[in-house]
């Protein structure tokens, strides 16, 4: 049977990990964040992934986070559990734990050395029986996974239905993968959120940013309704935030933890070492931009709420 496109559209948010002052994972805060994101209109969750400082978490913490978000989501949106690991044995342990936690969907970030080893690593996880495998094509220094390998795995592995592309540049890779798979492989973007409008034009199915839920869901809604000018106007409002937060993944994590703390969702803006420092200049600029973000999110929530009656009438 030929694969059909995985039915996931919109904003799939990557949840930051909330920490208490004593550096433990604040699971109630994570549940609050999931609920707030659902109310803002997100289409799903990735947890834990790179923005969650995933490689600083223990395997027990990773499982607990997945269990928490699965429970908070209560089947309303899909949850994709982050099973990335550099070591194959650990990857399988984490994948088994995520599946046992009631999450049948796996995100895999597998270091690429050669096509044969990468294929074998995917096949070993696929043998565990997940409903869905999403591969994370992460390469800030180049083109990422070979297109031929992506196509081979898509045809060979039944559960491989989604690819999250985070390459440099991302745009041509989106188009190449969509063309090579006849649009049947679900393609999403993440870190390259600054090219969100270009990605939509290229036919990307979902975007996976961190935070700013009300704003991103509004942009997505407007674009998919055909109001590309409205989507562009709102997207342009994100640019001061993106220019600051996208300096480096660690700066993004610092910033969004502070935003979530100001929103009253996370108990602290705590991050886990090792991480790039956030100095006094960062703190000042982040404070200004968080004030801006809070006002913008309120405006976006009101604008999106005004769209919902029209959506129900369609």
PDB file of C-alpha atoms in Angstrom:
ATOM      1  CA  UNK A   1       0.000   0.000   0.000  1.00  0.00           C
ATOM      2  CA  UNK A   2       1.361   3.405  -0.973  1.00  0.00           C
ATOM      3  CA  UNK A   3       2.002   5.802   1.871  1.00  0.00           C
ATOM      4  CA  UNK A   4      -0.277   8.771   2.232  1.00  0.00           C
ATOM      5  CA  UNK A   5       0.795  12.092   3.670  1.00  0.00           C
ATOM      6  CA  UNK A   6       0.881  12.141   7.470  1.00  0.00           C
ATOM      7  CA  UNK A   7      -2.019  14.411   8.554  1.00  0.00           C
ATOM      8  CA  UNK A   8      -0.211  17.055  10.602  1.00  0.00           C
ATOM      9  CA  UNK A   9      -0.541  20.726   9.721  1.00  0.00           C
ATOM     10  CA  UNK A  10       0.322  23.891  11.545  1.00  0.00           C
ATOM     11  CA  UNK A  11       2.584  24.709  14.478  1.00  0.00           C
ATOM     12  CA  UNK A  12       4.136  21.818  16.380  1.00  0.00           C
ATOM     13  CA  UNK A  13       5.902  23.374  19.317  1.00  0.00           C
ATOM     14  CA  UNK A  14       9.201  22.237  20.804  1.00  0.00           C
ATOM     15  CA  UNK A  15       8.778  22.524  24.562  1.00  0.00           C
ATOM     16  CA  UNK A  16      11.593  23.938  26.692  1.00  0.00           C
ATOM     17  CA  UNK A  17      12.385  22.018  29.864  1.00  0.00           C
ATOM     18  CA  UNK A  18      11.289  23.864  33.027  1.00  0.00           C
ATOM     19  CA  UNK A  19      13.653  23.551  35.993  1.00  0.00           C
ATOM     20  CA  UNK A  20      13.157  24.366  39.646  1.00  0.00           C
ATOM     21  CA  UNK A  21      15.708  26.440  41.548  1.00  0.00           C
ATOM     22  CA  UNK A  22      17.418  23.207  42.625  1.00  0.00           C
ATOM     23  CA  UNK A  23      17.729  22.024  38.993  1.00  0.00           C
ATOM     24  CA  UNK A  24      15.043  19.352  38.962  1.00  0.00           C
ATOM     25  CA  UNK A  25      12.541  19.119  36.118  1.00  0.00           C
ATOM     26  CA  UNK A  26       9.349  20.982  37.061  1.00  0.00           C
ATOM     27  CA  UNK A  27       6.789  18.593  35.585  1.00  0.00           C
ATOM     28  CA  UNK A  28       3.680  20.564  36.700  1.00  0.00           C
ATOM     29  CA  UNK A  29       5.057  23.596  34.834  1.00  0.00           C
ATOM     30  CA  UNK A  30       5.580  21.461  31.745  1.00  0.00           C
ATOM     31  CA  UNK A  31       1.934  20.364  31.926  1.00  0.00           C
ATOM     32  CA  UNK A  32       0.850  24.025  32.265  1.00  0.00           C
ATOM     33  CA  UNK A  33       2.922  24.919  29.229  1.00  0.00           C
ATOM     34  CA  UNK A  34       1.379  22.110  27.174  1.00  0.00           C
ATOM     35  CA  UNK A  35      -2.131  23.225  28.096  1.00  0.00           C
ATOM     36  CA  UNK A  36      -1.388  26.872  27.309  1.00  0.00           C
ATOM     37  CA  UNK A  37       0.062  25.885  23.932  1.00  0.00           C
ATOM     38  CA  UNK A  38      -2.996  23.769  23.073  1.00  0.00           C
ATOM     39  CA  UNK A  39      -5.274  26.663  23.990  1.00  0.00           C
ATOM     40  CA  UNK A  40      -3.172  28.848  21.681  1.00  0.00           C
ATOM     41  CA  UNK A  41      -3.864  26.463  18.804  1.00  0.00           C
ATOM     42  CA  UNK A  42      -0.725  24.371  18.366  1.00  0.00           C
ATOM     43  CA  UNK A  43      -1.103  21.181  16.344  1.00  0.00           C
ATOM     44  CA  UNK A  44       1.277  18.996  18.362  1.00  0.00           C
ATOM     45  CA  UNK A  45       4.391  18.715  20.506  1.00  0.00           C
ATOM     46  CA  UNK A  46       7.993  17.593  20.242  1.00  0.00           C
ATOM     47  CA  UNK A  47       9.358  16.650  23.657  1.00  0.00           C
ATOM     48  CA  UNK A  48      12.172  16.600  24.563  1.00  0.00           C
ATOM     49  CA  UNK A  49      14.113  17.942  21.593  1.00  0.00           C
ATOM     50  CA  UNK A  50      17.080  20.276  21.146  1.00  0.00           C
ATOM     51  CA  UNK A  51      15.392  23.339  22.659  1.00  0.00           C
ATOM     52  CA  UNK A  52      14.641  21.194  25.715  1.00  0.00           C
ATOM     53  CA  UNK A  53      18.379  20.750  26.427  1.00  0.00           C
ATOM     54  CA  UNK A  54      17.665  17.108  25.707  1.00  0.00           C
ATOM     55  CA  UNK A  55      21.218  15.815  25.964  1.00  0.00           C
ATOM     56  CA  UNK A  56      21.537  17.212  29.497  1.00  0.00           C
ATOM     57  CA  UNK A  57      18.533  15.205  30.701  1.00  0.00           C
ATOM     58  CA  UNK A  58      18.679  11.770  32.246  1.00  0.00           C
ATOM     59  CA  UNK A  59      16.763   8.955  30.608  1.00  0.00           C
ATOM     60  CA  UNK A  60      14.338   8.984  33.548  1.00  0.00           C
ATOM     61  CA  UNK A  61      13.749  12.736  33.101  1.00  0.00           C
ATOM     62  CA  UNK A  62      13.117  12.269  29.399  1.00  0.00           C
ATOM     63  CA  UNK A  63      10.514   9.577  30.023  1.00  0.00           C
ATOM     64  CA  UNK A  64       8.824  11.639  32.745  1.00  0.00           C
ATOM     65  CA  UNK A  65       8.563  14.624  30.412  1.00  0.00           C
ATOM     66  CA  UNK A  66       6.964  12.529  27.679  1.00  0.00           C
ATOM     67  CA  UNK A  67       4.510  10.983  30.155  1.00  0.00           C
ATOM     68  CA  UNK A  68       3.585  14.443  31.431  1.00  0.00           C
ATOM     69  CA  UNK A  69       2.907  15.902  27.995  1.00  0.00           C
ATOM     70  CA  UNK A  70       0.994  12.813  26.818  1.00  0.00           C
ATOM     71  CA  UNK A  71      -1.240  13.111  29.898  1.00  0.00           C
ATOM     72  CA  UNK A  72      -1.680  16.879  29.487  1.00  0.00           C
ATOM     73  CA  UNK A  73      -2.490  16.540  25.789  1.00  0.00           C
ATOM     74  CA  UNK A  74      -5.108  13.858  26.509  1.00  0.00           C
ATOM     75  CA  UNK A  75      -5.246  12.858  22.862  1.00  0.00           C
ATOM     76  CA  UNK A  76      -6.129  16.343  21.619  1.00  0.00           C
ATOM     77  CA  UNK A  77      -2.915  16.732  19.617  1.00  0.00           C
ATOM     78  CA  UNK A  78      -0.131  14.272  18.762  1.00  0.00           C
ATOM     79  CA  UNK A  79       2.997  14.072  20.898  1.00  0.00           C
ATOM     80  CA  UNK A  80       6.294  13.070  19.310  1.00  0.00           C
ATOM     81  CA  UNK A  81       8.863  11.840  21.818  1.00  0.00           C
ATOM     82  CA  UNK A  82      12.509  12.761  21.370  1.00  0.00           C
ATOM     83  CA  UNK A  83      14.603   9.594  21.205  1.00  0.00           C
ATOM     84  CA  UNK A  84      17.745  11.192  19.836  1.00  0.00           C
ATOM     85  CA  UNK A  85      21.088   9.833  21.056  1.00  0.00           C
ATOM     86  CA  UNK A  86      24.574   9.508  19.665  1.00  0.00           C
ATOM     87  CA  UNK A  87      24.892   5.992  21.031  1.00  0.00           C
ATOM     88  CA  UNK A  88      22.756   3.266  19.462  1.00  0.00           C
ATOM     89  CA  UNK A  89      22.146   1.341  22.664  1.00  0.00           C
ATOM     90  CA  UNK A  90      20.966   4.471  24.479  1.00  0.00           C
ATOM     91  CA  UNK A  91      18.769   5.415  21.529  1.00  0.00           C
ATOM     92  CA  UNK A  92      16.983   2.084  21.742  1.00  0.00           C
ATOM     93  CA  UNK A  93      16.574   2.368  25.524  1.00  0.00           C
ATOM     94  CA  UNK A  94      15.091   5.844  25.232  1.00  0.00           C
ATOM     95  CA  UNK A  95      12.831   4.808  22.353  1.00  0.00           C
ATOM     96  CA  UNK A  96      11.507   1.844  24.347  1.00  0.00           C
ATOM     97  CA  UNK A  97      10.869   4.103  27.347  1.00  0.00           C
ATOM     98  CA  UNK A  98       8.956   6.621  25.216  1.00  0.00           C
ATOM     99  CA  UNK A  99       6.804   3.894  23.702  1.00  0.00           C
ATOM    100  CA  UNK A 100       6.171   2.448  27.170  1.00  0.00           C
ATOM    101  CA  UNK A 101       5.129   5.926  28.330  1.00  0.00           C
ATOM    102  CA  UNK A 102       2.190   5.797  25.935  1.00  0.00           C
ATOM    103  CA  UNK A 103       3.752   7.845  23.144  1.00  0.00           C
ATOM    104  CA  UNK A 104       3.806   5.872  19.861  1.00  0.00           C
ATOM    105  CA  UNK A 105       5.641   8.586  17.903  1.00  0.00           C
ATOM    106  CA  UNK A 106       9.420   9.037  17.897  1.00  0.00           C
ATOM    107  CA  UNK A 107      11.741  11.850  16.847  1.00  0.00           C
ATOM    108  CA  UNK A 108      15.204  10.556  15.966  1.00  0.00           C
ATOM    109  CA  UNK A 109      18.331  12.643  15.680  1.00  0.00           C
ATOM    110  CA  UNK A 110      21.011  10.216  14.546  1.00  0.00           C
ATOM    111  CA  UNK A 111      24.564  11.372  13.786  1.00  0.00           C
ATOM    112  CA  UNK A 112      25.326  10.785  10.123  1.00  0.00           C
ATOM    113  CA  UNK A 113      28.623   9.132   9.257  1.00  0.00           C
ATOM    114  CA  UNK A 114      27.627   7.022   6.269  1.00  0.00           C
ATOM    115  CA  UNK A 115      24.413   5.854   4.630  1.00  0.00           C
ATOM    116  CA  UNK A 116      24.746   2.193   5.622  1.00  0.00           C
ATOM    117  CA  UNK A 117      25.178   2.879   9.346  1.00  0.00           C
ATOM    118  CA  UNK A 118      22.422   5.492   9.373  1.00  0.00           C
ATOM    119  CA  UNK A 119      20.008   3.130   7.630  1.00  0.00           C
ATOM    120  CA  UNK A 120      20.808   0.368  10.103  1.00  0.00           C
ATOM    121  CA  UNK A 121      20.182   2.698  13.055  1.00  0.00           C
ATOM    122  CA  UNK A 122      16.760   3.677  11.689  1.00  0.00           C
ATOM    123  CA  UNK A 123      15.835   0.062  10.983  1.00  0.00           C
ATOM    124  CA  UNK A 124      16.695  -0.979  14.542  1.00  0.00           C
ATOM    125  CA  UNK A 125      14.362   1.649  15.989  1.00  0.00           C
ATOM    126  CA  UNK A 126      11.654   0.769  13.462  1.00  0.00           C
ATOM    127  CA  UNK A 127      11.744  -2.834  14.728  1.00  0.00           C
ATOM    128  CA  UNK A 128      10.373  -1.547  18.059  1.00  0.00           C
ATOM    129  CA  UNK A 129       7.072  -0.862  16.316  1.00  0.00           C
ATOM    130  CA  UNK A 130       6.440   2.899  16.627  1.00  0.00           C
ATOM    131  CA  UNK A 131       3.456   4.293  14.759  1.00  0.00           C
ATOM    132  CA  UNK A 132       5.563   7.190  13.500  1.00  0.00           C
ATOM    133  CA  UNK A 133       9.242   7.973  13.044  1.00  0.00           C
ATOM    134  CA  UNK A 134      10.258  11.560  12.387  1.00  0.00           C
ATOM    135  CA  UNK A 135      13.892  11.992  11.378  1.00  0.00           C
ATOM    136  CA  UNK A 136      15.641  15.215  12.331  1.00  0.00           C
ATOM    137  CA  UNK A 137      17.844  16.347   9.461  1.00  0.00           C
ATOM    138  CA  UNK A 138      20.062  18.623  11.549  1.00  0.00           C
ATOM    139  CA  UNK A 139      23.139  20.159   9.932  1.00  0.00           C
ATOM    140  CA  UNK A 140      23.922  23.824  10.520  1.00  0.00           C
ATOM    141  CA  UNK A 141      27.094  23.493   8.491  1.00  0.00           C
ATOM    142  CA  UNK A 142      25.769  21.918   5.318  1.00  0.00           C
ATOM    143  CA  UNK A 143      23.142  20.024   3.393  1.00  0.00           C
ATOM    144  CA  UNK A 144      22.323  17.280   5.884  1.00  0.00           C
ATOM    145  CA  UNK A 145      21.162  13.784   5.006  1.00  0.00           C
ATOM    146  CA  UNK A 146      21.649  12.637   1.398  1.00  0.00           C
ATOM    147  CA  UNK A 147      18.451  12.895  -0.610  1.00  0.00           C
ATOM    148  CA  UNK A 148      18.901   9.360  -1.949  1.00  0.00           C
ATOM    149  CA  UNK A 149      19.037   7.985   1.614  1.00  0.00           C
ATOM    150  CA  UNK A 150      15.910   9.895   2.646  1.00  0.00           C
ATOM    151  CA  UNK A 151      14.003   8.468  -0.311  1.00  0.00           C
ATOM    152  CA  UNK A 152      15.296   4.946   0.338  1.00  0.00           C
ATOM    153  CA  UNK A 153      14.224   5.037   3.977  1.00  0.00           C
ATOM    154  CA  UNK A 154      10.843   6.522   3.095  1.00  0.00           C
ATOM    155  CA  UNK A 155      10.097   3.636   0.742  1.00  0.00           C
ATOM    156  CA  UNK A 156      11.633   0.968   2.986  1.00  0.00           C
ATOM    157  CA  UNK A 157      10.512   1.917   6.503  1.00  0.00           C
ATOM    158  CA  UNK A 158       6.743   1.987   6.919  1.00  0.00           C
ATOM    159  CA  UNK A 159       6.792   4.150  10.052  1.00  0.00           C
ATOM    160  CA  UNK A 160       9.133   6.812   8.615  1.00  0.00           C
ATOM    161  CA  UNK A 161       6.596   9.405   7.537  1.00  0.00           C
ATOM    162  CA  UNK A 162       8.019  12.768   8.696  1.00  0.00           C
ATOM    163  CA  UNK A 163      11.254  14.680   8.188  1.00  0.00           C
ATOM    164  CA  UNK A 164      12.208  17.769  10.171  1.00  0.00           C
ATOM    165  CA  UNK A 165      14.701  19.713   8.066  1.00  0.00           C
ATOM    166  CA  UNK A 166      17.202  21.989   9.801  1.00  0.00           C
ATOM    167  CA  UNK A 167      19.980  22.376   7.273  1.00  0.00           C
ATOM    168  CA  UNK A 168      21.909  25.311   5.854  1.00  0.00           C
ATOM    169  CA  UNK A 169      20.210  26.528   3.769  1.00  0.00           C
ATOM    170  CA  UNK A 170      16.893  24.822   4.467  1.00  0.00           C
ATOM    171  CA  UNK A 171      14.773  26.063   1.557  1.00  0.00           C
ATOM    172  CA  UNK A 172      16.256  24.068  -1.332  1.00  0.00           C
ATOM    173  CA  UNK A 173      16.225  20.927   0.834  1.00  0.00           C
ATOM    174  CA  UNK A 174      12.491  21.356   1.517  1.00  0.00           C
ATOM    175  CA  UNK A 175      11.804  21.560  -2.203  1.00  0.00           C
ATOM    176  CA  UNK A 176      14.108  18.699  -3.157  1.00  0.00           C
ATOM    177  CA  UNK A 177      12.586  16.300  -0.611  1.00  0.00           C
ATOM    178  CA  UNK A 178       9.003  17.217  -1.487  1.00  0.00           C
ATOM    179  CA  UNK A 179       9.707  16.753  -5.191  1.00  0.00           C
ATOM    180  CA  UNK A 180      11.583  13.474  -4.757  1.00  0.00           C
ATOM    181  CA  UNK A 181       8.832  11.927  -2.617  1.00  0.00           C
ATOM    182  CA  UNK A 182       5.926  13.273  -4.640  1.00  0.00           C
ATOM    183  CA  UNK A 183       4.803  15.309  -1.623  1.00  0.00           C
ATOM    184  CA  UNK A 184       4.032  12.126   0.351  1.00  0.00           C
ATOM    185  CA  UNK A 185       6.776  12.589   2.960  1.00  0.00           C
ATOM    186  CA  UNK A 186       5.683  15.065   5.614  1.00  0.00           C
ATOM    187  CA  UNK A 187       8.227  17.896   5.722  1.00  0.00           C
ATOM    188  CA  UNK A 188       8.569  20.389   8.553  1.00  0.00           C
ATOM    189  CA  UNK A 189      10.920  23.200   9.433  1.00  0.00           C
ATOM    190  CA  UNK A 190      12.355  24.177  12.793  1.00  0.00           C
ATOM    191  CA  UNK A 191      15.378  26.291  13.610  1.00  0.00           C
ATOM    192  CA  UNK A 192      15.106  28.072  10.254  1.00  0.00           C
ATOM    193  CA  UNK A 193      11.942  29.815  11.500  1.00  0.00           C
ATOM    194  CA  UNK A 194      13.266  33.041   9.990  1.00  0.00           C
ATOM    195  CA  UNK A 195      12.414  31.589   6.553  1.00  0.00           C
ATOM    196  CA  UNK A 196       8.909  30.521   7.634  1.00  0.00           C
ATOM    197  CA  UNK A 197       7.096  32.347   4.826  1.00  0.00           C
ATOM    198  CA  UNK A 198       9.470  30.966   2.204  1.00  0.00           C
ATOM    199  CA  UNK A 199       8.909  27.496   3.676  1.00  0.00           C
ATOM    200  CA  UNK A 200       5.142  27.843   3.344  1.00  0.00           C
ATOM    201  CA  UNK A 201       5.587  28.931  -0.270  1.00  0.00           C
ATOM    202  CA  UNK A 202       7.688  25.810  -0.901  1.00  0.00           C
ATOM    203  CA  UNK A 203       4.913  23.600   0.486  1.00  0.00           C
ATOM    204  CA  UNK A 204       6.235  22.709   3.938  1.00  0.00           C
ATOM    205  CA  UNK A 205       3.486  21.061   5.972  1.00  0.00           C
ATOM    206  CA  UNK A 206       4.319  22.182   9.513  1.00  0.00           C
ATOM    207  CA  UNK A 207       6.688  24.405  11.435  1.00  0.00           C
ATOM    208  CA  UNK A 208       8.308  23.518  14.740  1.00  0.00           C
ATOM    209  CA  UNK A 209       9.481  26.609  16.617  1.00  0.00           C
ATOM    210  CA  UNK A 210       9.821  27.277  20.346  1.00  0.00           C
ATOM    211  CA  UNK A 211       7.403  29.578  22.188  1.00  0.00           C
ATOM    212  CA  UNK A 212       5.367  32.508  20.836  1.00  0.00           C
ATOM    213  CA  UNK A 213       2.474  30.088  20.308  1.00  0.00           C
ATOM    214  CA  UNK A 214      -0.325  32.609  19.759  1.00  0.00           C
ATOM    215  CA  UNK A 215       1.757  34.498  17.237  1.00  0.00           C
ATOM    216  CA  UNK A 216       2.921  31.524  15.200  1.00  0.00           C
ATOM    217  CA  UNK A 217      -0.513  29.894  15.095  1.00  0.00           C
ATOM    218  CA  UNK A 218      -1.998  33.180  13.871  1.00  0.00           C
ATOM    219  CA  UNK A 219       0.596  33.441  11.092  1.00  0.00           C
ATOM    220  CA  UNK A 220      -0.053  29.839  10.100  1.00  0.00           C
ATOM    221  CA  UNK A 221      -3.839  30.327  10.141  1.00  0.00           C
ATOM    222  CA  UNK A 222      -3.663  33.453   8.005  1.00  0.00           C
ATOM    223  CA  UNK A 223      -1.341  31.888   5.454  1.00  0.00           C
ATOM    224  CA  UNK A 224      -3.430  28.748   5.080  1.00  0.00           C
ATOM    225  CA  UNK A 225      -6.570  30.865   4.606  1.00  0.00           C
ATOM    226  CA  UNK A 226      -4.878  32.585   1.683  1.00  0.00           C
ATOM    227  CA  UNK A 227      -4.183  35.849   3.517  1.00  0.00           C
ATOM    228  CA  UNK A 228      -0.494  35.833   2.697  1.00  0.00           C
ATOM    229  CA  UNK A 229      -0.195  39.594   3.161  1.00  0.00           C
ATOM    230  CA  UNK A 230      -1.671  39.338   6.656  1.00  0.00           C
ATOM    231  CA  UNK A 231       0.625  36.444   7.513  1.00  0.00           C
ATOM    232  CA  UNK A 232       3.601  38.484   6.324  1.00  0.00           C
ATOM    233  CA  UNK A 233       2.586  41.540   8.389  1.00  0.00           C
ATOM    234  CA  UNK A 234       2.394  39.474  11.559  1.00  0.00           C
ATOM    235  CA  UNK A 235       5.574  37.569  10.754  1.00  0.00           C
ATOM    236  CA  UNK A 236       7.475  40.818  10.370  1.00  0.00           C
ATOM    237  CA  UNK A 237       6.554  41.618  13.963  1.00  0.00           C
ATOM    238  CA  UNK A 238       8.535  38.550  15.113  1.00  0.00           C
ATOM    239  CA  UNK A 239      11.777  39.696  13.509  1.00  0.00           C
ATOM    240  CA  UNK A 240      13.223  41.703  16.432  1.00  0.00           C
ATOM    241  CA  UNK A 241      12.766  38.624  18.636  1.00  0.00           C
ATOM    242  CA  UNK A 242      14.203  36.236  16.055  1.00  0.00           C
ATOM    243  CA  UNK A 243      17.195  38.476  15.387  1.00  0.00           C
ATOM    244  CA  UNK A 244      18.094  38.236  19.070  1.00  0.00           C
ATOM    245  CA  UNK A 245      17.089  34.676  19.956  1.00  0.00           C
ATOM    246  CA  UNK A 246      18.484  33.031  16.829  1.00  0.00           C
ATOM    247  CA  UNK A 247      22.041  34.150  17.494  1.00  0.00           C
ATOM    248  CA  UNK A 248      22.639  30.682  18.923  1.00  0.00           C
ATOM    249  CA  UNK A 249      20.505  27.835  20.225  1.00  0.00           C
ATOM    250  CA  UNK A 250      21.707  28.519  23.779  1.00  0.00           C
ATOM    251  CA  UNK A 251      20.671  32.181  23.527  1.00  0.00           C
ATOM    252  CA  UNK A 252      17.260  31.044  22.308  1.00  0.00           C
ATOM    253  CA  UNK A 253      16.908  28.702  25.296  1.00  0.00           C
ATOM    254  CA  UNK A 254      17.877  31.463  27.736  1.00  0.00           C
ATOM    255  CA  UNK A 255      15.425  33.872  26.125  1.00  0.00           C
ATOM    256  CA  UNK A 256      12.390  31.603  25.976  1.00  0.00           C
ATOM    257  CA  UNK A 257      12.922  30.355  29.520  1.00  0.00           C
ATOM    258  CA  UNK A 258      12.789  33.986  30.655  1.00  0.00           C
ATOM    259  CA  UNK A 259       9.674  34.629  28.596  1.00  0.00           C
ATOM    260  CA  UNK A 260       7.924  31.571  30.050  1.00  0.00           C
ATOM    261  CA  UNK A 261       8.929  32.654  33.556  1.00  0.00           C
ATOM    262  CA  UNK A 262       7.493  36.151  32.962  1.00  0.00           C
ATOM    263  CA  UNK A 263       4.289  34.546  31.676  1.00  0.00           C
ATOM    264  CA  UNK A 264       3.961  32.686  34.979  1.00  0.00           C
ATOM    265  CA  UNK A 265       4.197  29.291  33.299  1.00  0.00           C
ATOM    266  CA  UNK A 266       7.679  28.269  34.471  1.00  0.00           C
ATOM    267  CA  UNK A 267       8.775  28.673  38.109  1.00  0.00           C
ATOM    268  CA  UNK A 268      12.262  29.881  37.171  1.00  0.00           C
ATOM    269  CA  UNK A 269      14.217  30.835  34.034  1.00  0.00           C
ATOM    270  CA  UNK A 270      16.765  28.184  35.057  1.00  0.00           C
ATOM    271  CA  UNK A 271      18.908  26.527  32.385  1.00  0.00           C
ATOM    272  CA  UNK A 272      21.173  23.536  32.822  1.00  0.00           C
ATOM    273  CA  UNK A 273      24.949  23.603  32.335  1.00  0.00           C
ATOM    274  CA  UNK A 274      26.870  23.474  30.121  1.00  0.00           C
ATOM    275  CA  UNK A 275      25.394  26.373  28.212  1.00  0.00           C
ATOM    276  CA  UNK A 276      26.636  29.671  26.788  1.00  0.00           C
ATOM    277  CA  UNK A 277      26.508  32.460  29.371  1.00  0.00           C
ATOM    278  CA  UNK A 278      23.815  35.122  29.281  1.00  0.00           C
ATOM    279  CA  UNK A 279      25.549  38.336  30.265  1.00  0.00           C
ATOM    280  CA  UNK A 280      24.212  41.703  31.413  1.00  0.00           C
ATOM    281  CA  UNK A 281      23.818  42.967  27.834  1.00  0.00           C
ATOM    282  CA  UNK A 282      21.808  39.866  26.936  1.00  0.00           C
ATOM    283  CA  UNK A 283      19.681  40.352  30.047  1.00  0.00           C
ATOM    284  CA  UNK A 284      18.896  43.960  29.174  1.00  0.00           C
ATOM    285  CA  UNK A 285      17.987  43.237  25.573  1.00  0.00           C
ATOM    286  CA  UNK A 286      15.968  40.161  26.559  1.00  0.00           C
ATOM    287  CA  UNK A 287      13.994  42.233  29.054  1.00  0.00           C
ATOM    288  CA  UNK A 288      13.076  44.774  26.390  1.00  0.00           C
ATOM    289  CA  UNK A 289      12.100  42.063  23.930  1.00  0.00           C
ATOM    290  CA  UNK A 290      10.074  40.114  26.475  1.00  0.00           C
ATOM    291  CA  UNK A 291       7.996  43.235  27.158  1.00  0.00           C
ATOM    292  CA  UNK A 292       7.519  43.512  23.405  1.00  0.00           C
ATOM    293  CA  UNK A 293       6.690  39.803  23.068  1.00  0.00           C
ATOM    294  CA  UNK A 294       4.081  39.842  25.826  1.00  0.00           C
ATOM    295  CA  UNK A 295       2.224  42.734  24.189  1.00  0.00           C
ATOM    296  CA  UNK A 296       2.508  41.091  20.773  1.00  0.00           C
ATOM    297  CA  UNK A 297       1.207  37.747  22.045  1.00  0.00           C
ATOM    298  CA  UNK A 298      -1.844  39.439  23.562  1.00  0.00           C
ATOM    299  CA  UNK A 299      -2.555  41.183  20.267  1.00  0.00           C
ATOM    300  CA  UNK A 300      -2.073  37.948  18.308  1.00  0.00           C
ATOM    301  CA  UNK A 301      -4.387  36.015  20.642  1.00  0.00           C
ATOM    302  CA  UNK A 302      -7.123  38.600  20.117  1.00  0.00           C
ATOM    303  CA  UNK A 303      -6.620  38.573  16.345  1.00  0.00           C
ATOM    304  CA  UNK A 304      -6.739  34.788  16.191  1.00  0.00           C
ATOM    305  CA  UNK A 305      -9.850  34.664  18.376  1.00  0.00           C
ATOM    306  CA  UNK A 306     -11.561  36.947  15.880  1.00  0.00           C
ATOM    307  CA  UNK A 307     -10.734  34.452  13.125  1.00  0.00           C
ATOM    308  CA  UNK A 308     -12.250  31.425  14.893  1.00  0.00           C
ATOM    309  CA  UNK A 309     -15.932  32.206  14.259  1.00  0.00           C
ATOM    310  CA  UNK A 310     -15.135  32.563  10.564  1.00  0.00           C
ATOM    311  CA  UNK A 311     -13.280  29.251  10.642  1.00  0.00           C
ATOM    312  CA  UNK A 312     -16.258  27.469  12.199  1.00  0.00           C
ATOM    313  CA  UNK A 313     -18.505  28.919   9.502  1.00  0.00           C
ATOM    314  CA  UNK A 314     -16.398  27.503   6.659  1.00  0.00           C
TER     315      UNK A 314
END
